[in-house]
Amino acid sequence: MRRRAAPVALEDVLELAEAETPPPPPPPRRRRWWGRPWRRGDGFDLRDLLAEGVASVGARPGRLALTMLGTVLGIASLVVTVGLAQTAAGQVGRQFDAVAATQVVVRPGSVLTQSGEERATGRLPWDAEERVERLAGVEDAGALAAVDLGGAPVTAVPVNDPSAPAAVSPPVVAASPGLLDAVRGRVVTGRSFDAGHDARADRVVVLGARAAERLGVGRVDRQPTVFLGEVPYTVIGVVDGVQRRTDLLDAVLVPLGTARADLGLAAPEELQVRIEVGAGPLVARQAPVALDPGSDDAFDVEAPPERSRAREAVQADLNATFLALGAVALLVGGLGIANVTLLSVLERRGEIGLRRAVGATRRQVAGQFLVESVVLGLLGGVVGASLGVLVVVGVSVVQAWTPVLDLPTAFGSALLGGLIGLVAGAYPAVKAATVEPITALRGGV
Amino acid sequence: MSAPVVELVGLTRTFPGPPPVHALDGVDLVVRAGEYVSVVGPSGSGKSTLLHVLGLLDRPTGGDYLLDGVPTSTTSERHRARLRGGRIGFVFQQFHLLPHRSVLDNVLLATLYSGVPRAERVDRARAALERVGLDHRVDAAPTTLSGGERQRVAVARAVVTGPSLLLADEPTGNLDSVSSAAVMDLFDELHASGLTLVVITHDPVVSARAQRRVRISDGLLAEL
């Protein structure tokens, strides 16, 4: 029993000892969990490059905002200046569209002779008004000419008073019936003369408002008379509100036919034409032909430029100044990106070293920094352009203007931000490519 | 006997400038697949230079270095970058994790440049993180991890591409003894599953875990 008991006891002891020592470690796994081979690999392509660039930029939002600030301000100021200039030009254009853009003036051409005299090369026909009114785009036309009375006075009542001071007579202007409409005149009292007066050479006059005041003619229902020299003319109306040739307000207007018959007028001197908006170039081309098909180059035509061209001209003036300011702001923004990217290259030497250690080439490292700065620039451009548009709209609301900003400018300036990022990132990217991984890895990330 | 992964033949690396420094002076070394080698030596002995040459971060001035039988001393920088990405994994003393990117992103970084198929990248990275016991910290920022955890992330990053050779430069230099032990256990597991490891250290405890130990002094190697 004892002899049999001993080995049992020994086994018990051994079992106990075994229970106290930890169990042996499981056999190590032989399978390579740390990386199976792959069949067809994907290299570091554009998708990876963009993803890495965007992720790096987005990893530090605070820094992102600070870096973008310069570009945002630059692009925003650019958009604001361009937008406000365009908006302002739109307002200016609308204001002078109303009067200036609808008026054409035709005068006989003239040349300077060798002796220094100015000699007319063309002559306006007597029926210039009818000839031009037939043209498309012409609303009203009227011919006029200054009449020389040879020093004879224009008076309401002829008084021979030797002691009276010499008064300056109002000028006498011969006008065709359509002139008043062509210069946007308005009859205040009485009526204007018509084609009948003109054809019969009736001795009637219409007074400009100021001339009427000077001659003391207030009303026309009693058929007041004005003497041109010694010859009486019946005043049939008073006009006011003339917007072109405002000197007509000081003048005594006689029908063209009357001036030709009585006052020895040789030819009309000027043709005022009121046109539809935008018809300027057309009327300017056709009017000389209508006036004298034989020598259509014998006239000087003053016509408004096309609407858009007028606007562009104003814009060019405004933009040149403001664009310079915007460009300076952009330059500062670009330098800001370059500066921060360069700093971040120095700061991220460890990261560059690590990327090189895990297989990135110099080109891939440079590409990443370039992408990062382009992304920065683009973001700045988009934010800046949006801000700029908001400011333009805001200012327009306050000023009660119509905001004008063409879309290519807004989108283009956002893209311009990306371009600035590209240029600004070039040098830092080259710097990043030249970082030696060994030295970079000695420092921390 | 298994095929050599690393083969150094009369390798020299001389830094110019008066006086020239012979950091590596005719080094011959063969590391076969599946070996676990530790390199010890005093500072200034050429340890780091050896690591940089082995990691294709530095070019030798003489001799040749064959990685998986491919001569590397005279190939283009592009080819060396590809070898680095595909066949070598690094573990550094300072971990070198990108502080502003998640743990997963840090591991994915190694797959970007090494040709891992895009569809497999995330799965591989998650598997590697799971294996080092950090699958619960996948989306954490590295700055919130302890030193030991960071080094485990670095190990996951080093092996996610399935390299032929894992190079570790003082992997426990910034860690306390508990974290060190965890990392060394990880190295043991990797070794057991067939990975070739070269660990540079001055810590005798770490060095003792290796199957084969090499001493470097004054640019010359000696087996221990």
mmCIF file of N, CA and C in Angstrom, chain A residues 217-313:
data_model
loop_
_atom_site.group_PDB
_atom_site.id
_atom_site.type_symbol
_atom_site.label_atom_id
_atom_site.label_comp_id
_atom_site.label_asym_id
_atom_site.label_seq_id
_atom_site.Cartn_x
_atom_site.Cartn_y
_atom_site.Cartn_z
ATOM 1 N N VAL A 217 -43.834 138.761 -73.482
ATOM 2 C CA VAL A 217 -45.010 138.084 -74.033
ATOM 3 C C VAL A 217 -45.418 137.000 -73.062
ATOM 4 N N GLY A 218 -46.562 137.133 -72.403
ATOM 5 C CA GLY A 218 -46.991 136.146 -71.430
ATOM 6 C C GLY A 218 -48.056 135.227 -71.991
ATOM 7 N N ARG A 219 -48.931 135.746 -72.842
ATOM 8 C CA ARG A 219 -50.026 134.943 -73.363
ATOM 9 C C ARG A 219 -50.179 135.225 -74.853
ATOM 10 N N VAL A 220 -50.786 134.281 -75.547
ATOM 11 C CA VAL A 220 -50.831 134.428 -77.004
ATOM 12 C C VAL A 220 -52.250 134.536 -77.522
ATOM 13 N N ASP A 221 -53.262 134.528 -76.618
ATOM 14 C CA ASP A 221 -54.639 134.542 -77.123
ATOM 15 C C ASP A 221 -54.999 135.866 -77.782
ATOM 16 N N ARG A 222 -54.203 136.955 -77.516
ATOM 17 C CA ARG A 222 -54.499 138.231 -78.189
ATOM 18 C C ARG A 222 -53.559 138.481 -79.352
ATOM 19 N N GLN A 223 -52.946 137.419 -79.796
ATOM 20 C CA GLN A 223 -52.067 137.472 -80.968
ATOM 21 C C GLN A 223 -51.021 138.579 -80.861
ATOM 22 N N PRO A 224 -50.165 138.471 -79.847
ATOM 23 C CA PRO A 224 -49.111 139.485 -79.722
ATOM 24 C C PRO A 224 -48.166 139.419 -80.919
ATOM 25 N N THR A 225 -47.492 140.511 -81.122
ATOM 26 C CA THR A 225 -46.624 140.630 -82.297
ATOM 27 C C THR A 225 -45.178 140.826 -81.855
ATOM 28 N N VAL A 226 -44.303 140.249 -82.626
ATOM 29 C CA VAL A 226 -42.867 140.472 -82.408
ATOM 30 C C VAL A 226 -42.324 140.990 -83.724
ATOM 31 N N PHE A 227 -41.483 142.015 -83.614
ATOM 32 C CA PHE A 227 -40.906 142.596 -84.829
ATOM 33 C C PHE A 227 -39.503 142.094 -85.032
ATOM 34 N N LEU A 228 -39.310 141.458 -86.218
ATOM 35 C CA LEU A 228 -37.951 141.107 -86.587
ATOM 36 C C LEU A 228 -37.486 142.229 -87.500
ATOM 37 N N GLY A 229 -36.665 143.138 -86.926
ATOM 38 C CA GLY A 229 -36.387 144.363 -87.641
ATOM 39 C C GLY A 229 -37.668 145.180 -87.673
ATOM 40 N N GLU A 230 -38.163 145.446 -88.884
ATOM 41 C CA GLU A 230 -39.382 146.221 -89.006
ATOM 42 C C GLU A 230 -40.603 145.356 -89.262
ATOM 43 N N VAL A 231 -40.372 144.087 -89.536
ATOM 44 C CA VAL A 231 -41.462 143.234 -90.011
ATOM 45 C C VAL A 231 -42.168 142.566 -88.828
ATOM 46 N N PRO A 232 -43.490 142.711 -88.723
ATOM 47 C CA PRO A 232 -44.210 142.077 -87.618
ATOM 48 C C PRO A 232 -44.453 140.584 -87.863
ATOM 49 N N TYR A 233 -44.288 139.824 -86.811
ATOM 50 C CA TYR A 233 -44.601 138.391 -86.842
ATOM 51 C C TYR A 233 -45.550 138.092 -85.706
ATOM 52 N N THR A 234 -46.500 137.234 -85.952
ATOM 53 C CA THR A 234 -47.475 136.876 -84.931
ATOM 54 C C THR A 234 -46.901 135.769 -84.046
ATOM 55 N N VAL A 235 -46.977 136.002 -82.739
ATOM 56 C CA VAL A 235 -46.530 134.960 -81.809
ATOM 57 C C VAL A 235 -47.661 133.978 -81.636
ATOM 58 N N ILE A 236 -47.426 132.698 -81.981
ATOM 59 C CA ILE A 236 -48.517 131.722 -81.842
ATOM 60 C C ILE A 236 -48.285 130.764 -80.679
ATOM 61 N N GLY A 237 -47.110 130.806 -80.081
ATOM 62 C CA GLY A 237 -46.904 129.878 -78.959
ATOM 63 C C GLY A 237 -45.606 130.134 -78.224
ATOM 64 N N VAL A 238 -45.534 129.567 -77.036
ATOM 65 C CA VAL A 238 -44.313 129.623 -76.228
ATOM 66 C C VAL A 238 -43.934 128.198 -75.871
ATOM 67 N N VAL A 239 -42.662 127.876 -76.004
ATOM 68 C CA VAL A 239 -42.225 126.500 -75.699
ATOM 69 C C VAL A 239 -41.234 126.494 -74.550
ATOM 70 N N ASP A 240 -41.178 125.356 -73.904
ATOM 71 C CA ASP A 240 -40.259 125.175 -72.775
ATOM 72 C C ASP A 240 -39.858 123.703 -72.728
ATOM 73 N N GLY A 241 -39.005 123.359 -71.776
ATOM 74 C CA GLY A 241 -38.665 121.948 -71.539
ATOM 75 C C GLY A 241 -37.741 121.349 -72.562
ATOM 76 N N VAL A 242 -37.088 122.189 -73.363
ATOM 77 C CA VAL A 242 -36.169 121.658 -74.364
ATOM 78 C C VAL A 242 -34.986 120.988 -73.682
ATOM 79 N N GLN A 243 -34.676 119.754 -74.130
ATOM 80 C CA GLN A 243 -33.568 119.056 -73.467
ATOM 81 C C GLN A 243 -32.285 119.048 -74.282
ATOM 82 N N ARG A 244 -32.393 119.181 -75.607
ATOM 83 C CA ARG A 244 -31.188 119.337 -76.433
ATOM 84 C C ARG A 244 -31.260 120.741 -77.002
ATOM 85 N N ARG A 245 -30.122 121.305 -77.307
ATOM 86 C CA ARG A 245 -30.097 122.692 -77.806
ATOM 87 C C ARG A 245 -30.908 123.599 -76.870
ATOM 88 N N THR A 246 -30.535 123.597 -75.620
ATOM 89 C CA THR A 246 -31.302 124.402 -74.663
ATOM 90 C C THR A 246 -31.211 125.888 -74.991
ATOM 91 N N ASP A 247 -30.290 126.263 -75.882
ATOM 92 C CA ASP A 247 -30.216 127.675 -76.278
ATOM 93 C C ASP A 247 -31.487 128.118 -77.005
ATOM 94 N N LEU A 248 -32.280 127.110 -77.468
ATOM 95 C CA LEU A 248 -33.529 127.469 -78.149
ATOM 96 C C LEU A 248 -34.506 128.179 -77.212
ATOM 97 N N LEU A 249 -34.327 127.986 -75.906
ATOM 98 C CA LEU A 249 -35.218 128.645 -74.953
ATOM 99 C C LEU A 249 -35.049 130.160 -74.976
ATOM 100 N N ASP A 250 -33.870 130.584 -75.425
ATOM 101 C CA ASP A 250 -33.609 132.031 -75.503
ATOM 102 C C ASP A 250 -33.949 132.596 -76.874
ATOM 103 N N ALA A 251 -34.400 131.727 -77.790
ATOM 104 C CA ALA A 251 -34.480 132.156 -79.189
ATOM 105 C C ALA A 251 -35.921 132.425 -79.632
ATOM 106 N N VAL A 252 -36.003 133.117 -80.744
ATOM 107 C CA VAL A 252 -37.272 133.313 -81.440
ATOM 108 C C VAL A 252 -37.253 132.356 -82.624
ATOM 109 N N LEU A 253 -38.227 131.436 -82.672
ATOM 110 C CA LEU A 253 -38.225 130.425 -83.710
ATOM 111 C C LEU A 253 -39.167 130.830 -84.831
ATOM 112 N N VAL A 254 -38.622 130.823 -86.059
ATOM 113 C CA VAL A 254 -39.481 131.081 -87.216
ATOM 114 C C VAL A 254 -39.488 129.826 -88.081
ATOM 115 N N PRO A 255 -40.573 129.583 -88.809
ATOM 116 C CA PRO A 255 -40.576 128.411 -89.691
ATOM 117 C C PRO A 255 -39.460 128.518 -90.722
ATOM 118 N N LEU A 256 -38.928 127.367 -91.084
ATOM 119 C CA LEU A 256 -37.812 127.321 -92.015
ATOM 120 C C LEU A 256 -38.192 127.977 -93.352
ATOM 121 N N GLY A 257 -39.418 127.682 -93.822
ATOM 122 C CA GLY A 257 -39.881 128.227 -95.105
ATOM 123 C C GLY A 257 -39.960 129.752 -95.062
ATOM 124 N N THR A 258 -40.438 130.291 -93.914
ATOM 125 C CA THR A 258 -40.546 131.730 -93.759
ATOM 126 C C THR A 258 -39.153 132.365 -93.783
ATOM 127 N N ALA A 259 -38.202 131.725 -93.069
ATOM 128 C CA ALA A 259 -36.848 132.272 -93.016
ATOM 129 C C ALA A 259 -36.218 132.272 -94.402
ATOM 130 N N ARG A 260 -36.570 131.222 -95.171
ATOM 131 C CA ARG A 260 -36.001 131.131 -96.508
ATOM 132 C C ARG A 260 -36.565 132.236 -97.402
ATOM 133 N N ALA A 261 -37.866 132.466 -97.267
ATOM 134 C CA ALA A 261 -38.524 133.424 -98.141
ATOM 135 C C ALA A 261 -38.236 134.868 -97.726
ATOM 136 N N ASP A 262 -38.318 135.135 -96.401
ATOM 137 C CA ASP A 262 -38.238 136.508 -95.917
ATOM 138 C C ASP A 262 -36.849 136.941 -95.493
ATOM 139 N N LEU A 263 -36.124 136.001 -94.896
ATOM 140 C CA LEU A 263 -34.910 136.408 -94.191
ATOM 141 C C LEU A 263 -33.637 135.962 -94.899
ATOM 142 N N GLY A 264 -33.791 135.404 -96.057
ATOM 143 C CA GLY A 264 -32.629 135.101 -96.880
ATOM 144 C C GLY A 264 -31.775 133.967 -96.350
ATOM 145 N N LEU A 265 -32.418 132.971 -95.719
ATOM 146 C CA LEU A 265 -31.649 131.824 -95.213
ATOM 147 C C LEU A 265 -31.207 130.952 -96.387
ATOM 148 N N ALA A 266 -29.947 130.538 -96.387
ATOM 149 C CA ALA A 266 -29.409 129.793 -97.526
ATOM 150 C C ALA A 266 -29.670 128.299 -97.409
ATOM 151 N N ALA A 267 -29.520 127.752 -96.217
ATOM 152 C CA ALA A 267 -29.712 126.301 -96.049
ATOM 153 C C ALA A 267 -29.793 125.979 -94.563
ATOM 154 N N PRO A 268 -30.446 124.867 -94.202
ATOM 155 C CA PRO A 268 -30.418 124.446 -92.791
ATOM 156 C C PRO A 268 -28.985 124.139 -92.360
ATOM 157 N N GLU A 269 -28.718 124.387 -91.110
ATOM 158 C CA GLU A 269 -27.353 124.178 -90.627
ATOM 159 C C GLU A 269 -27.192 122.880 -89.851
ATOM 160 N N GLU A 270 -28.297 122.423 -89.357
ATOM 161 C CA GLU A 270 -28.156 121.290 -88.433
ATOM 162 C C GLU A 270 -29.456 120.513 -88.442
ATOM 163 N N LEU A 271 -29.317 119.196 -88.268
ATOM 164 C CA LEU A 271 -30.502 118.348 -88.200
ATOM 165 C C LEU A 271 -30.469 117.607 -86.871
ATOM 166 N N GLN A 272 -31.499 117.852 -86.036
ATOM 167 C CA GLN A 272 -31.596 117.122 -84.764
ATOM 168 C C GLN A 272 -32.534 115.942 -84.974
ATOM 169 N N VAL A 273 -32.083 114.745 -84.583
ATOM 170 C CA VAL A 273 -32.896 113.551 -84.784
ATOM 171 C C VAL A 273 -33.062 112.843 -83.449
ATOM 172 N N ARG A 274 -34.294 112.541 -83.147
ATOM 173 C CA ARG A 274 -34.548 111.752 -81.941
ATOM 174 C C ARG A 274 -34.786 110.322 -82.391
ATOM 175 N N ILE A 275 -34.014 109.394 -81.806
ATOM 176 C CA ILE A 275 -34.071 108.007 -82.293
ATOM 177 C C ILE A 275 -34.514 107.091 -81.178
ATOM 178 N N GLU A 276 -34.779 105.844 -81.577
ATOM 179 C CA GLU A 276 -35.080 104.829 -80.584
ATOM 180 C C GLU A 276 -33.780 104.382 -79.922
ATOM 181 N N VAL A 277 -33.922 103.831 -78.726
ATOM 182 C CA VAL A 277 -32.730 103.363 -78.001
ATOM 183 C C VAL A 277 -32.049 102.275 -78.824
ATOM 184 N N GLY A 278 -30.758 102.422 -79.011
ATOM 185 C CA GLY A 278 -29.995 101.387 -79.706
ATOM 186 C C GLY A 278 -29.932 101.563 -81.194
ATOM 187 N N ALA A 279 -30.672 102.588 -81.741
ATOM 188 C CA ALA A 279 -30.672 102.745 -83.198
ATOM 189 C C ALA A 279 -29.538 103.640 -83.677
ATOM 190 N N GLY A 280 -28.717 104.114 -82.750
ATOM 191 C CA GLY A 280 -27.659 105.078 -83.084
ATOM 192 C C GLY A 280 -26.797 104.691 -84.270
ATOM 193 N N PRO A 281 -26.157 103.534 -84.218
ATOM 194 C CA PRO A 281 -25.254 103.177 -85.322
ATOM 195 C C PRO A 281 -25.989 103.068 -86.656
ATOM 196 N N LEU A 282 -27.227 102.549 -86.611
ATOM 197 C CA LEU A 282 -27.985 102.376 -87.852
ATOM 198 C C LEU A 282 -28.321 103.739 -88.470
ATOM 199 N N VAL A 283 -28.859 104.632 -87.641
ATOM 200 C CA VAL A 283 -29.245 105.951 -88.146
ATOM 201 C C VAL A 283 -28.010 106.707 -88.625
ATOM 202 N N ALA A 284 -26.933 106.563 -87.890
ATOM 203 C CA ALA A 284 -25.709 107.265 -88.283
ATOM 204 C C ALA A 284 -25.251 106.817 -89.660
ATOM 205 N N ARG A 285 -25.494 105.537 -89.978
ATOM 206 C CA ARG A 285 -25.053 105.026 -91.269
ATOM 207 C C ARG A 285 -26.015 105.450 -92.390
ATOM 208 N N GLN A 286 -27.333 105.462 -92.067
ATOM 209 C CA GLN A 286 -28.318 105.646 -93.131
ATOM 210 C C GLN A 286 -28.669 107.107 -93.394
ATOM 211 N N ALA A 287 -28.583 107.938 -92.347
ATOM 212 C CA ALA A 287 -29.032 109.331 -92.499
ATOM 213 C C ALA A 287 -28.292 110.067 -93.624
ATOM 214 N N PRO A 288 -26.968 109.988 -93.725
ATOM 215 C CA PRO A 288 -26.296 110.729 -94.804
ATOM 216 C C PRO A 288 -26.754 110.275 -96.188
ATOM 217 N N VAL A 289 -27.023 108.951 -96.326
ATOM 218 C CA VAL A 289 -27.476 108.461 -97.631
ATOM 219 C C VAL A 289 -28.845 109.048 -97.966
ATOM 220 N N ALA A 290 -29.713 109.074 -96.945
ATOM 221 C CA ALA A 290 -31.060 109.614 -97.170
ATOM 222 C C ALA A 290 -31.004 111.104 -97.500
ATOM 223 N N LEU A 291 -30.057 111.822 -96.907
ATOM 224 C CA LEU A 291 -29.978 113.262 -97.112
ATOM 225 C C LEU A 291 -29.413 113.596 -98.468
ATOM 226 N N ASP A 292 -28.414 112.861 -98.887
ATOM 227 C CA ASP A 292 -27.815 113.146 -100.189
ATOM 228 C C ASP A 292 -27.185 111.859 -100.716
ATOM 229 N N PRO A 293 -27.968 111.083 -101.487
ATOM 230 C CA PRO A 293 -27.443 109.787 -101.944
ATOM 231 C C PRO A 293 -26.182 109.940 -102.775
ATOM 232 N N GLY A 294 -25.979 111.094 -103.381
ATOM 233 C CA GLY A 294 -24.826 111.285 -104.254
ATOM 234 C C GLY A 294 -23.529 111.460 -103.498
ATOM 235 N N SER A 295 -23.600 112.171 -102.394
ATOM 236 C CA SER A 295 -22.356 112.392 -101.652
ATOM 237 C C SER A 295 -22.643 112.216 -100.165
ATOM 238 N N ASP A 296 -22.768 110.962 -99.815
ATOM 239 C CA ASP A 296 -23.167 110.682 -98.445
ATOM 240 C C ASP A 296 -22.040 110.890 -97.448
ATOM 241 N N ASP A 297 -20.853 111.192 -97.935
ATOM 242 C CA ASP A 297 -19.768 111.435 -96.985
ATOM 243 C C ASP A 297 -19.632 112.915 -96.671
ATOM 244 N N ALA A 298 -20.613 113.701 -97.139
ATOM 245 C CA ALA A 298 -20.495 115.147 -96.967
ATOM 246 C C ALA A 298 -21.113 115.624 -95.664
ATOM 247 N N PHE A 299 -21.418 114.696 -94.761
ATOM 248 C CA PHE A 299 -22.056 115.102 -93.508
ATOM 249 C C PHE A 299 -21.289 114.570 -92.305
ATOM 250 N N ASP A 300 -21.314 115.376 -91.257
ATOM 251 C CA ASP A 300 -20.773 114.904 -89.975
ATOM 252 C C ASP A 300 -21.949 114.422 -89.133
ATOM 253 N N VAL A 301 -21.863 113.207 -88.642
ATOM 254 C CA VAL A 301 -22.953 112.656 -87.844
ATOM 255 C C VAL A 301 -22.444 112.407 -86.424
ATOM 256 N N GLU A 302 -23.129 112.978 -85.454
ATOM 257 C CA GLU A 302 -22.847 112.663 -84.057
ATOM 258 C C GLU A 302 -23.909 111.694 -83.596
ATOM 259 N N ALA A 303 -23.507 110.444 -83.343
ATOM 260 C CA ALA A 303 -24.491 109.455 -82.899
ATOM 261 C C ALA A 303 -23.999 108.825 -81.606
ATOM 262 N N PRO A 304 -24.922 108.413 -80.742
ATOM 263 C CA PRO A 304 -24.476 107.748 -79.505
ATOM 264 C C PRO A 304 -23.893 106.387 -79.849
ATOM 265 N N PRO A 305 -22.877 105.958 -79.119
ATOM 266 C CA PRO A 305 -22.361 104.607 -79.358
ATOM 267 C C PRO A 305 -23.409 103.608 -78.913
ATOM 268 N N GLU A 306 -23.186 102.357 -79.278
ATOM 269 C CA GLU A 306 -24.119 101.333 -78.834
ATOM 270 C C GLU A 306 -24.149 101.322 -77.322
ATOM 271 N N ARG A 307 -25.287 100.948 -76.836
ATOM 272 C CA ARG A 307 -25.541 100.973 -75.400
ATOM 273 C C ARG A 307 -24.444 100.274 -74.597
ATOM 274 N N SER A 308 -24.122 99.034 -75.006
ATOM 275 C CA SER A 308 -23.171 98.264 -74.224
ATOM 276 C C SER A 308 -21.790 98.903 -74.280
ATOM 277 N N ARG A 309 -21.492 99.511 -75.451
ATOM 278 C CA ARG A 309 -20.166 100.108 -75.563
ATOM 279 C C ARG A 309 -20.037 101.307 -74.629
ATOM 280 N N ALA A 310 -21.110 102.050 -74.515
ATOM 281 C CA ALA A 310 -21.071 103.186 -73.599
ATOM 282 C C ALA A 310 -20.802 102.692 -72.188
ATOM 283 N N ARG A 311 -21.462 101.589 -71.843
ATOM 284 C CA ARG A 311 -21.318 101.063 -70.493
ATOM 285 C C ARG A 311 -19.900 100.551 -70.263
ATOM 286 N N GLU A 312 -19.399 99.834 -71.270
ATOM 287 C CA GLU A 312 -18.053 99.299 -71.138
ATOM 288 C C GLU A 312 -17.031 100.396 -70.932
ATOM 289 N N ALA A 313 -17.240 101.502 -71.654
ATOM 290 C CA ALA A 313 -16.275 102.585 -71.537
ATOM 291 C C ALA A 313 -16.232 103.107 -70.105
#
